[in-house]
CSV table of C-alpha atoms and ligand atoms in Angstrom, one decimal:
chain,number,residue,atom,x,y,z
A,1,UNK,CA,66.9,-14.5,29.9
A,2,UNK,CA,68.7,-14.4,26.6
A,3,UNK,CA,68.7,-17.9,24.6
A,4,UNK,CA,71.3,-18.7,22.1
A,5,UNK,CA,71.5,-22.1,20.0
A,6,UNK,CA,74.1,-21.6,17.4
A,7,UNK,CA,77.0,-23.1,16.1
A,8,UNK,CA,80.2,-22.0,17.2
A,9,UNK,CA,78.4,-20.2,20.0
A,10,UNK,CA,80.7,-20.8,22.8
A,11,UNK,CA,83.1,-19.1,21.4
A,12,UNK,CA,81.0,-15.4,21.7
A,13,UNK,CA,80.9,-16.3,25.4
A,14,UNK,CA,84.0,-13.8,26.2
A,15,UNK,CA,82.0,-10.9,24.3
A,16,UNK,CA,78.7,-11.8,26.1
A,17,UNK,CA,80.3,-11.8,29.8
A,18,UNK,CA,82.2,-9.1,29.1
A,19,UNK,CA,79.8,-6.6,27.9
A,20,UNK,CA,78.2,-7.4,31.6
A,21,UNK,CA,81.5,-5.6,33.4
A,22,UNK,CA,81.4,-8.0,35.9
A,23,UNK,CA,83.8,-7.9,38.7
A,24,UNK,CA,84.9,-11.1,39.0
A,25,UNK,CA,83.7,-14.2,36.9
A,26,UNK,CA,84.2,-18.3,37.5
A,27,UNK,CA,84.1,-20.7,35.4
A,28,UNK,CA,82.7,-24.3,37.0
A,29,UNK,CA,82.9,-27.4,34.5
A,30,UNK,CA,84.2,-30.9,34.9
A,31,UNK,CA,87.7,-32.3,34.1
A,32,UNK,CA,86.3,-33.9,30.7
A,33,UNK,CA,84.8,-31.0,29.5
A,34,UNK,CA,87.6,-28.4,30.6
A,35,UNK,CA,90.1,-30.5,28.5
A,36,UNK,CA,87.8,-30.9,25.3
A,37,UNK,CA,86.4,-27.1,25.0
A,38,UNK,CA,87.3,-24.9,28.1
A,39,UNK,CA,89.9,-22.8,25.4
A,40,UNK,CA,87.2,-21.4,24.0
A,41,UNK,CA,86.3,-19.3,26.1
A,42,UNK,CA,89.2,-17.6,25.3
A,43,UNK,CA,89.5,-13.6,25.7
A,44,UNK,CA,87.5,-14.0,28.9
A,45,UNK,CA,89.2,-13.7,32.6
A,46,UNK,CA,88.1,-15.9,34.9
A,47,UNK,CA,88.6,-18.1,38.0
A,48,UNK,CA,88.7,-22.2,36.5
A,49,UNK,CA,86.8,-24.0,39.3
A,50,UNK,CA,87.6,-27.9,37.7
A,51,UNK,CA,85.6,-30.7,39.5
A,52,UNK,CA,85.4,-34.5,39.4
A,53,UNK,CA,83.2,-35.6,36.4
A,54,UNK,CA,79.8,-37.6,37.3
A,55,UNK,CA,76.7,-37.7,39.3
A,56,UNK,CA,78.7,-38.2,43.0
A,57,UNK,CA,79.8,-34.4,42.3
A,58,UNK,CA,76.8,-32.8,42.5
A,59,UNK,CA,76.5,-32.6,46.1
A,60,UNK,CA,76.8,-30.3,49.4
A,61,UNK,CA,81.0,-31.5,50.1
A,62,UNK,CA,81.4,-29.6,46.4
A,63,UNK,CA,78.4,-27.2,46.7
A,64,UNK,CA,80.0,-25.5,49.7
A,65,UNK,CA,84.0,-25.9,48.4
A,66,UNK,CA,83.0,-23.9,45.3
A,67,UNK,CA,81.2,-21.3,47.7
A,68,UNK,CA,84.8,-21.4,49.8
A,69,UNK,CA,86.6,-20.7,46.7
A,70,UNK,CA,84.2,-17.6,45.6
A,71,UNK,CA,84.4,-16.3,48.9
A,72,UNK,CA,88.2,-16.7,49.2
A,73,UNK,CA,89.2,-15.2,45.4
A,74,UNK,CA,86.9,-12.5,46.7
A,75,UNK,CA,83.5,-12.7,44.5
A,76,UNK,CA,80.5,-10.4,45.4
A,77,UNK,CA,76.9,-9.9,43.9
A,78,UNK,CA,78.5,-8.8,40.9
A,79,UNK,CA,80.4,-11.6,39.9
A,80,UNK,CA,78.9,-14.1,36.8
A,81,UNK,CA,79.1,-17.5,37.1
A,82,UNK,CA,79.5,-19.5,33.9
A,83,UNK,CA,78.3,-22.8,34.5
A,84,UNK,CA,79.9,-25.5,31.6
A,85,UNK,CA,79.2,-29.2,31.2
A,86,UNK,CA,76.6,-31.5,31.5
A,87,UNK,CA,73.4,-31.5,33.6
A,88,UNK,CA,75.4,-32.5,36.8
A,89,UNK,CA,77.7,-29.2,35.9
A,90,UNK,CA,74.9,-27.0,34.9
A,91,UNK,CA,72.1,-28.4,38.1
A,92,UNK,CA,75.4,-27.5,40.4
A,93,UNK,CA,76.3,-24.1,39.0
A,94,UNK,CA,72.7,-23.0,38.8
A,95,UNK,CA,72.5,-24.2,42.5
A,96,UNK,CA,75.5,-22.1,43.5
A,97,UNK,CA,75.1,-19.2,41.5
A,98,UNK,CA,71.4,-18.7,43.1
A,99,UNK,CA,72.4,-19.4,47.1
A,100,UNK,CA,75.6,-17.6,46.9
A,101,UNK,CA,75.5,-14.1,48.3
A,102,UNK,CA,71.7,-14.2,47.5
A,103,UNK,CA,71.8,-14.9,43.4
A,104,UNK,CA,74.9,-13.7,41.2
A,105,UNK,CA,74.3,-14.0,37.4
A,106,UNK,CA,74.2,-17.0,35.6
A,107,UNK,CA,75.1,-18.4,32.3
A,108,UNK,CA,75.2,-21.9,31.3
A,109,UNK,CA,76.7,-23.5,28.5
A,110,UNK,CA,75.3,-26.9,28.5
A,111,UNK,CA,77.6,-29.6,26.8
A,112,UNK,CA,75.5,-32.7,26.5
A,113,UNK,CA,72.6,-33.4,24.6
A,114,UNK,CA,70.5,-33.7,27.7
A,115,UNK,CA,71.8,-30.6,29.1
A,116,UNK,CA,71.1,-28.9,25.5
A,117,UNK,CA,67.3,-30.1,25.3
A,118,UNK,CA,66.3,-30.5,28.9
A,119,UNK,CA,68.7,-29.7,32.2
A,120,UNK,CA,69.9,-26.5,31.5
A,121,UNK,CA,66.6,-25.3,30.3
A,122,UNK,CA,63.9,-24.6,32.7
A,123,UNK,CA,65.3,-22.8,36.0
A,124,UNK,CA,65.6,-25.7,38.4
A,125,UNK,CA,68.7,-26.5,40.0
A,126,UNK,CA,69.8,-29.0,42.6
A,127,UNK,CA,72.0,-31.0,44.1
A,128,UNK,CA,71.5,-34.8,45.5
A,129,UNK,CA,71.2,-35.0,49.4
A,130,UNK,CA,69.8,-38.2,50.6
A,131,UNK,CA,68.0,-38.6,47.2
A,132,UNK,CA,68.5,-37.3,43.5
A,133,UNK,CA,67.6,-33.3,43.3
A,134,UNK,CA,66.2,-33.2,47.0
A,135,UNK,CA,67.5,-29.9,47.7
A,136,UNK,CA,67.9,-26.9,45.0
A,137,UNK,CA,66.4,-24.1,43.7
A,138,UNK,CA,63.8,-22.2,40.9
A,139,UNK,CA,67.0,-19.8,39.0
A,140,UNK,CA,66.9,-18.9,35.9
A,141,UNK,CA,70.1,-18.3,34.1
A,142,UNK,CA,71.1,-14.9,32.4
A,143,UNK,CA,72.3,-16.4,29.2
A,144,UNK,CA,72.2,-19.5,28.0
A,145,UNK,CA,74.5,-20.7,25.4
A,146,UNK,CA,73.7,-23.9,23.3
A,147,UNK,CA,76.8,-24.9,20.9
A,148,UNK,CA,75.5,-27.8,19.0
A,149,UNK,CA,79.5,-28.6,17.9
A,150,UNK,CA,80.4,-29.5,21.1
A,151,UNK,CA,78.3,-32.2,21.0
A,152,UNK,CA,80.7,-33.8,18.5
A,153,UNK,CA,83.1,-35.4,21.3
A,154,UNK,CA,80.4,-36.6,23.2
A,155,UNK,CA,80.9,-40.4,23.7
A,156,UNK,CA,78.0,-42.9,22.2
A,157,UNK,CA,76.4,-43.9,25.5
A,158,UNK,CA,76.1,-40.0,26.9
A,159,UNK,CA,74.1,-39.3,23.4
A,160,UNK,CA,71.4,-42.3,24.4
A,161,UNK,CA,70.6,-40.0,27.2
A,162,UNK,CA,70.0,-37.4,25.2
A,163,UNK,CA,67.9,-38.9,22.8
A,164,UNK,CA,65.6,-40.4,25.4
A,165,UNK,CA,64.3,-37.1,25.8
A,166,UNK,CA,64.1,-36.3,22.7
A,167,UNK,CA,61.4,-39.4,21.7
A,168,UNK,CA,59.8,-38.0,24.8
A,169,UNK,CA,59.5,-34.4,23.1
A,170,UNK,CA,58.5,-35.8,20.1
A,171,UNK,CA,55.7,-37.6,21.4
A,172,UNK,CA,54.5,-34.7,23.4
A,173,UNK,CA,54.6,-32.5,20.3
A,174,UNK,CA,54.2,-33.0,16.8
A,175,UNK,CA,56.3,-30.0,15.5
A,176,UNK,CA,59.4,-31.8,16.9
A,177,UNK,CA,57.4,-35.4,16.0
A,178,UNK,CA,57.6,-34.3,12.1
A,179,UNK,CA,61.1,-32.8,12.3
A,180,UNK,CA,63.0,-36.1,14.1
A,181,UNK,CA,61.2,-38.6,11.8
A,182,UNK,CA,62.0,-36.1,8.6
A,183,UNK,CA,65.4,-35.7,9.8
A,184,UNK,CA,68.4,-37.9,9.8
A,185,UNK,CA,69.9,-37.1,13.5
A,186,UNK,CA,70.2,-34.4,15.7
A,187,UNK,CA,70.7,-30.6,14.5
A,188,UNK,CA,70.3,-27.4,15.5
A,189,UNK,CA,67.3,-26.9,14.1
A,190,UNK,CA,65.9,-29.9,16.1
A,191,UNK,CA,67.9,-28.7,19.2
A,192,UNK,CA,66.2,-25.5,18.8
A,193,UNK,CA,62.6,-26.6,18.3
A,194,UNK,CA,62.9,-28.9,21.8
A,195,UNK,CA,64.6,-26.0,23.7
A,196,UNK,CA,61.6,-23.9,22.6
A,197,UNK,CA,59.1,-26.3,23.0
A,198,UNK,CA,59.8,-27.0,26.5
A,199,UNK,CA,60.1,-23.3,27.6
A,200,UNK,CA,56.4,-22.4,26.7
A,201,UNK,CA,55.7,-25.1,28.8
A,202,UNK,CA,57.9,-24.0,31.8
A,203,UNK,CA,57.3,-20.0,31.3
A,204,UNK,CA,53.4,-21.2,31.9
A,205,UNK,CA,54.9,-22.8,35.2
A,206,UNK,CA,58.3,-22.0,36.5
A,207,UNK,CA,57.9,-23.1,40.1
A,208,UNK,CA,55.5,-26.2,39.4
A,209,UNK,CA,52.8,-24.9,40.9
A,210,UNK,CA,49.8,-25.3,38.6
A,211,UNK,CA,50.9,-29.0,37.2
A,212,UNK,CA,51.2,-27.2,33.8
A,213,UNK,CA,55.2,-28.3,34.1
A,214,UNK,CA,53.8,-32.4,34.6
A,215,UNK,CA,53.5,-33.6,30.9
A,216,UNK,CA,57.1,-33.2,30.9
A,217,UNK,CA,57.1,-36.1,33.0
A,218,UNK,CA,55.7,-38.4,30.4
A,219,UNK,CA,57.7,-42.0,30.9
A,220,UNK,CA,59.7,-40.9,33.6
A,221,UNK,CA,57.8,-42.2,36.8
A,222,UNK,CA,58.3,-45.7,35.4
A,223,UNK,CA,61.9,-44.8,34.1
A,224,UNK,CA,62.6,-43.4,37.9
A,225,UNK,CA,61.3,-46.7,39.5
A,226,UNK,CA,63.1,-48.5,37.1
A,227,UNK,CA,66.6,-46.6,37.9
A,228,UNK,CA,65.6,-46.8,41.7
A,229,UNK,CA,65.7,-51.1,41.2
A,230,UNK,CA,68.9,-51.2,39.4
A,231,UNK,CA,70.9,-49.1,42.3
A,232,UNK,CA,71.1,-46.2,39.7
A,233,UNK,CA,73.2,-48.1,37.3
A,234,UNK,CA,71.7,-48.2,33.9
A,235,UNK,CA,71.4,-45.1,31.7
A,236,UNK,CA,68.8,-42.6,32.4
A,237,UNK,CA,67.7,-42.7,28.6
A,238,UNK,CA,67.4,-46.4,28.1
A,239,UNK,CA,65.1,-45.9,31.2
A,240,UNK,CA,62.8,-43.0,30.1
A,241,UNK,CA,62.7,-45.2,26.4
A,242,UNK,CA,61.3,-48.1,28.5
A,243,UNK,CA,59.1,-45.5,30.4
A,244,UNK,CA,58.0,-44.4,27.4
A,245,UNK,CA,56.8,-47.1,26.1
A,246,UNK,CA,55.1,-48.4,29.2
A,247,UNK,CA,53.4,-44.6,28.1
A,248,UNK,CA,52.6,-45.7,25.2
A,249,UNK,CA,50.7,-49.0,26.0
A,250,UNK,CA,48.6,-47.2,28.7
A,251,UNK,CA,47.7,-44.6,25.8
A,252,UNK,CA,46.7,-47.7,23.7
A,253,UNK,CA,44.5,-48.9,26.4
A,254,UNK,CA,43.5,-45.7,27.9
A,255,UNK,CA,42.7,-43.7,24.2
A,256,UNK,CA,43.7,-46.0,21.1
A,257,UNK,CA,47.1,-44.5,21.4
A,258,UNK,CA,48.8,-46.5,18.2
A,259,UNK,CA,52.1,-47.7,20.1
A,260,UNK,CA,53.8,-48.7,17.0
A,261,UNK,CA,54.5,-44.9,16.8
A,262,UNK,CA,56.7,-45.0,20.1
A,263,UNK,CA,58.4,-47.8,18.5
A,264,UNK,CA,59.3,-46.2,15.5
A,265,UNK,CA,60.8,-43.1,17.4
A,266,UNK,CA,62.7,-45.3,19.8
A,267,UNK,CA,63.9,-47.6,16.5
A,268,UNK,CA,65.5,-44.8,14.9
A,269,UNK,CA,67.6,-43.7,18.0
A,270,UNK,CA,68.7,-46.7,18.9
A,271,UNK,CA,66.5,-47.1,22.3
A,272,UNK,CA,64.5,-50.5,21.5
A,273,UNK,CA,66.0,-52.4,23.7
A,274,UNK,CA,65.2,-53.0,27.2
A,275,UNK,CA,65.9,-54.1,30.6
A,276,UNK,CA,64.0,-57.2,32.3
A,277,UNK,CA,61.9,-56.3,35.9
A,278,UNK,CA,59.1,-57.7,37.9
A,279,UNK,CA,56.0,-56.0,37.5
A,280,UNK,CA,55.2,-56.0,41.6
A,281,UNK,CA,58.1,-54.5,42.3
A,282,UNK,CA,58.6,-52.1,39.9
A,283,UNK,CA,54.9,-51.2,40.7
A,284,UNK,CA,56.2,-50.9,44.6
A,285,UNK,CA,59.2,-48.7,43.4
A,286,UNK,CA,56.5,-46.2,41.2
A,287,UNK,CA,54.6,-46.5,44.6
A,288,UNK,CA,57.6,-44.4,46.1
A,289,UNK,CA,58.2,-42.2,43.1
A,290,UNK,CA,57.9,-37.9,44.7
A,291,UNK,CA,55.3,-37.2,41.6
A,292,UNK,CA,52.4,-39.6,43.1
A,293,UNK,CA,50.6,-36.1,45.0
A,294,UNK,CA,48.4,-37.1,48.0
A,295,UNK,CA,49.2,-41.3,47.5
A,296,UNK,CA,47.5,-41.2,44.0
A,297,UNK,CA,49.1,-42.7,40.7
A,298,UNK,CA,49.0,-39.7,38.7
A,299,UNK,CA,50.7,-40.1,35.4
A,300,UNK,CA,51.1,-38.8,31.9
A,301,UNK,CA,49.0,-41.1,29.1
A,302,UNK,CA,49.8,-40.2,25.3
A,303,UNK,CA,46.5,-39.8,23.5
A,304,UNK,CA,47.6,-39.1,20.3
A,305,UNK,CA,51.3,-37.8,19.0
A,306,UNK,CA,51.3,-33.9,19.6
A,307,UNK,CA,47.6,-34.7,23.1
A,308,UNK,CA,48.7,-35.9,26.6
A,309,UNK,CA,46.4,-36.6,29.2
A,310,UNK,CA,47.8,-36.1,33.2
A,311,UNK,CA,45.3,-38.8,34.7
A,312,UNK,CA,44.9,-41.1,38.1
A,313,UNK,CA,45.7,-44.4,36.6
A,314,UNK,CA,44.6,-47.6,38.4
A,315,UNK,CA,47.1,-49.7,40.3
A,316,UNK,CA,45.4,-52.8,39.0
A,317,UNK,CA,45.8,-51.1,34.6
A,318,UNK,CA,49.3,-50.2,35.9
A,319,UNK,CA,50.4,-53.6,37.4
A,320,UNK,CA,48.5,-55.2,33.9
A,321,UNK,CA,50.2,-53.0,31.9
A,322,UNK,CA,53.6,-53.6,33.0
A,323,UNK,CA,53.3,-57.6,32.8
A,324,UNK,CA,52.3,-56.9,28.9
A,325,UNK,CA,56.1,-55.5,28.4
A,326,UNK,CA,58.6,-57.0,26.5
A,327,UNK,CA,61.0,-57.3,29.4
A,328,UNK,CA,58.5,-58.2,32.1
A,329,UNK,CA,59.3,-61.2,34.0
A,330,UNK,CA,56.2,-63.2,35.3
B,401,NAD,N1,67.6,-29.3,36.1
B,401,NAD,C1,66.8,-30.1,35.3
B,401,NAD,O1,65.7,-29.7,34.9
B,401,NAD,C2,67.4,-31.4,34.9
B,401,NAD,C3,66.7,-32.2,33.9
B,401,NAD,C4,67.2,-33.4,33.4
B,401,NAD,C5,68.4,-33.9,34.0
B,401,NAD,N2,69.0,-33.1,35.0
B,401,NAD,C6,70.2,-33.6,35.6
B,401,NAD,O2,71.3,-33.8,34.7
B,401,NAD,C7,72.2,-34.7,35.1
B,401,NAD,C8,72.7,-35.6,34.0
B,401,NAD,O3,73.2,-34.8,33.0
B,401,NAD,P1,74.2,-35.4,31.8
B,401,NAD,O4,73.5,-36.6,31.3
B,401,NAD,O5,74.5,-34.3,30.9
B,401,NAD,O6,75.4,-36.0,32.7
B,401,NAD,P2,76.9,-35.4,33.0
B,401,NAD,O7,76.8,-33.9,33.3
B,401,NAD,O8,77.4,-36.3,34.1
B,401,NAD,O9,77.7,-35.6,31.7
B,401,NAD,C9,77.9,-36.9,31.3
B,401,NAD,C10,79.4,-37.1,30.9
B,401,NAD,O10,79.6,-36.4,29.7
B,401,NAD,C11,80.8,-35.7,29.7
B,401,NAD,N3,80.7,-34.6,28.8
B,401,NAD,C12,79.9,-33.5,28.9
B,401,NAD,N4,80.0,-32.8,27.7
B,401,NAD,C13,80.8,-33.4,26.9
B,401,NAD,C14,81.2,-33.2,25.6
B,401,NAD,N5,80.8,-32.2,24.8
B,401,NAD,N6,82.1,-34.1,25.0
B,401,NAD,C15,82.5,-35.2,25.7
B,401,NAD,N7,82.1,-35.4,27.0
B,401,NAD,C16,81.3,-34.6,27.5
B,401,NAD,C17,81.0,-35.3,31.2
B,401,NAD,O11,82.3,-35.0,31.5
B,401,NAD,C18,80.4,-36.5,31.9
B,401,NAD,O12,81.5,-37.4,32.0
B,401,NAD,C19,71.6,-35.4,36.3
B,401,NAD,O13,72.2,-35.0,37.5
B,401,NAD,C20,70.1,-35.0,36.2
B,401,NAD,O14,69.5,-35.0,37.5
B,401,NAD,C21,68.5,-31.9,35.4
């Protein structure tokens, strides 16, 4: 897998793809995203597959249309994919790429922050089918293209998402800790940094097999339970900044974690807000969450900035823990 993070990058796309000789080569993305940046691929050939923007369109109904179109414009093995948008582009063109005709190659452009830092990066694909991600793949992508300037016609609330998981890579290491609290925003330097960080944790664990891949977790088995009682309808990173902060307070409890730090990450991005909930039933929505393994709460406890701990937690510390939050009602 080749990795490039630079600016300006999506433009070198034609070159790349080309020096491949493929025989045929799509390009999936979303209407947003085709409008905004799809000229730059420029000097490339290929087959514009155009789909509804948002979550509903990563499903089977647009899964198995794109596989119609391949198979009718006459793809084969040695066709290239180029997957370019956000993570709902970049989970669905990783999904098709790997299940049509057996794998073709893959190269994703990811044009979010989230997709950037975490979705594109890592091999797992999906689509939704009676829940979020419950069926997809382990592909990993021949290329991967990170242009940090496309970021600049991302809209305020899509960056939020972003920078949820960017507190939660700072908290997990303190490389990426000391370069977000030196820095002023997000670069491609920090980009870069995240990116890396979280691939030596997936090359140790591609298929999450030896829970190696679970620290990446940290704050999101609350943040899941908390989009779960909204009906999905608050933003993924306000959740995961709540999540990590519910993190943070089990650290303090469970280690001396110093919580203030969480605040101070979440202060600078914008994420200290946060969204009321009952304790019981957010505790009944965790309950339901696919990382508790064999019925027990296993979660991801800061111990310091840089040391996680993957520990059973108590349901009686967790319920505690959640009436001690700001936004806890009762
Ligand atoms: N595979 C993984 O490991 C993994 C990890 C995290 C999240 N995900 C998945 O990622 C998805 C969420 O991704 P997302 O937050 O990127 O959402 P998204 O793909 O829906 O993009 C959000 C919006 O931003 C627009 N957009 C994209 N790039 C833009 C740009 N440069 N300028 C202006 N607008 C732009 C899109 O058109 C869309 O309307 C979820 O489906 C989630 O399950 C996957």
């Amino acid at each position: 897998m080749e990795l490039v993070i630079r600016r300006g990058s999506l433009k070198s796309i034609a070159d790349m793809v080309n020096a491949l000789r493929p025989h045929r080569v799509a390009v999936i993305t979303d209407k947003r995203v085709a409008t905004l940046h799809l000229e730059k691929l420029n000097g490339l050939e290929y087959t514009p597959l155009i789909l509804p923007e948002g979550e509903s369109t990563k499903s089977l109904t647009f899964a198995s249309m794109l596989w119609e179109k391949l198979l009718d414009a006459g793809f084969t093995r040695k066709s290239v994919i180029i997957g370019l948008g956000g993570g709902v582009i970049t989970d669905l063109a990783g999904f098709v790429a790997s299940t049509f005709m057996r794998g073709v190659s893959l190269l994703l452009a990811p044009t979010t922050l989230l997709a950037q830092i975490d979705a594109a990066i890592g091999g797992k694909t999906g689509i939704n089918f009676r829940g979020k991600n419950m069926v997809g793949t382990f592909y990993l992508p021949r290329y991967i293209v990170i242009d940090p300037d496309v970021l600049h016609t991302l809209p305020p609330e899509e960056w939020s998402n972003g920078y949820g998981e960017l507190v939660k890579y700072a908290i997990l290491s303190r490389d990426i800790h000391g370069a977000v609290m030196r820095g002023s925003g997000v670069n491609e330097d920090i980009i870069e940094r995240c990116v890396r960080y979280k691939l030596s944790i997936v090359n140790q664990d591609l298929k999450e097999e030896h829970g190696i891949r679970r620290v990446l977790n940290l704050g999101h088995t609350f943040a899941h339970a908390l989009e779960k009682y909204y009906g999905y309808k608050i933003k993924h990173g306000v959740a995961v900044a709540q999540g990590l902060r519910f993190s943070a307070l089990l650290g303090e409890k469970l280690y001396g974690f110093d919580p203030a730090d969480v605040d101070a990450l979440l202060m600078k991005f914008g994420l200290d807000g946060c969204i009321p909930f009952k304790p019981i039933e957010l505790l009944r929505a965790m309950r339901n969450d696919k990382k508790f393994w064999y019925g027990k709460m296993t979660l991801v406890v800061p111990v310091e900035i840089g040391t996680v701990k993957v520990v059973d937690v108590e349901e009686s510390l967790i319920l505690r823990t959640l009436g001690e939050m700001p936004c806890s009602q009762g």
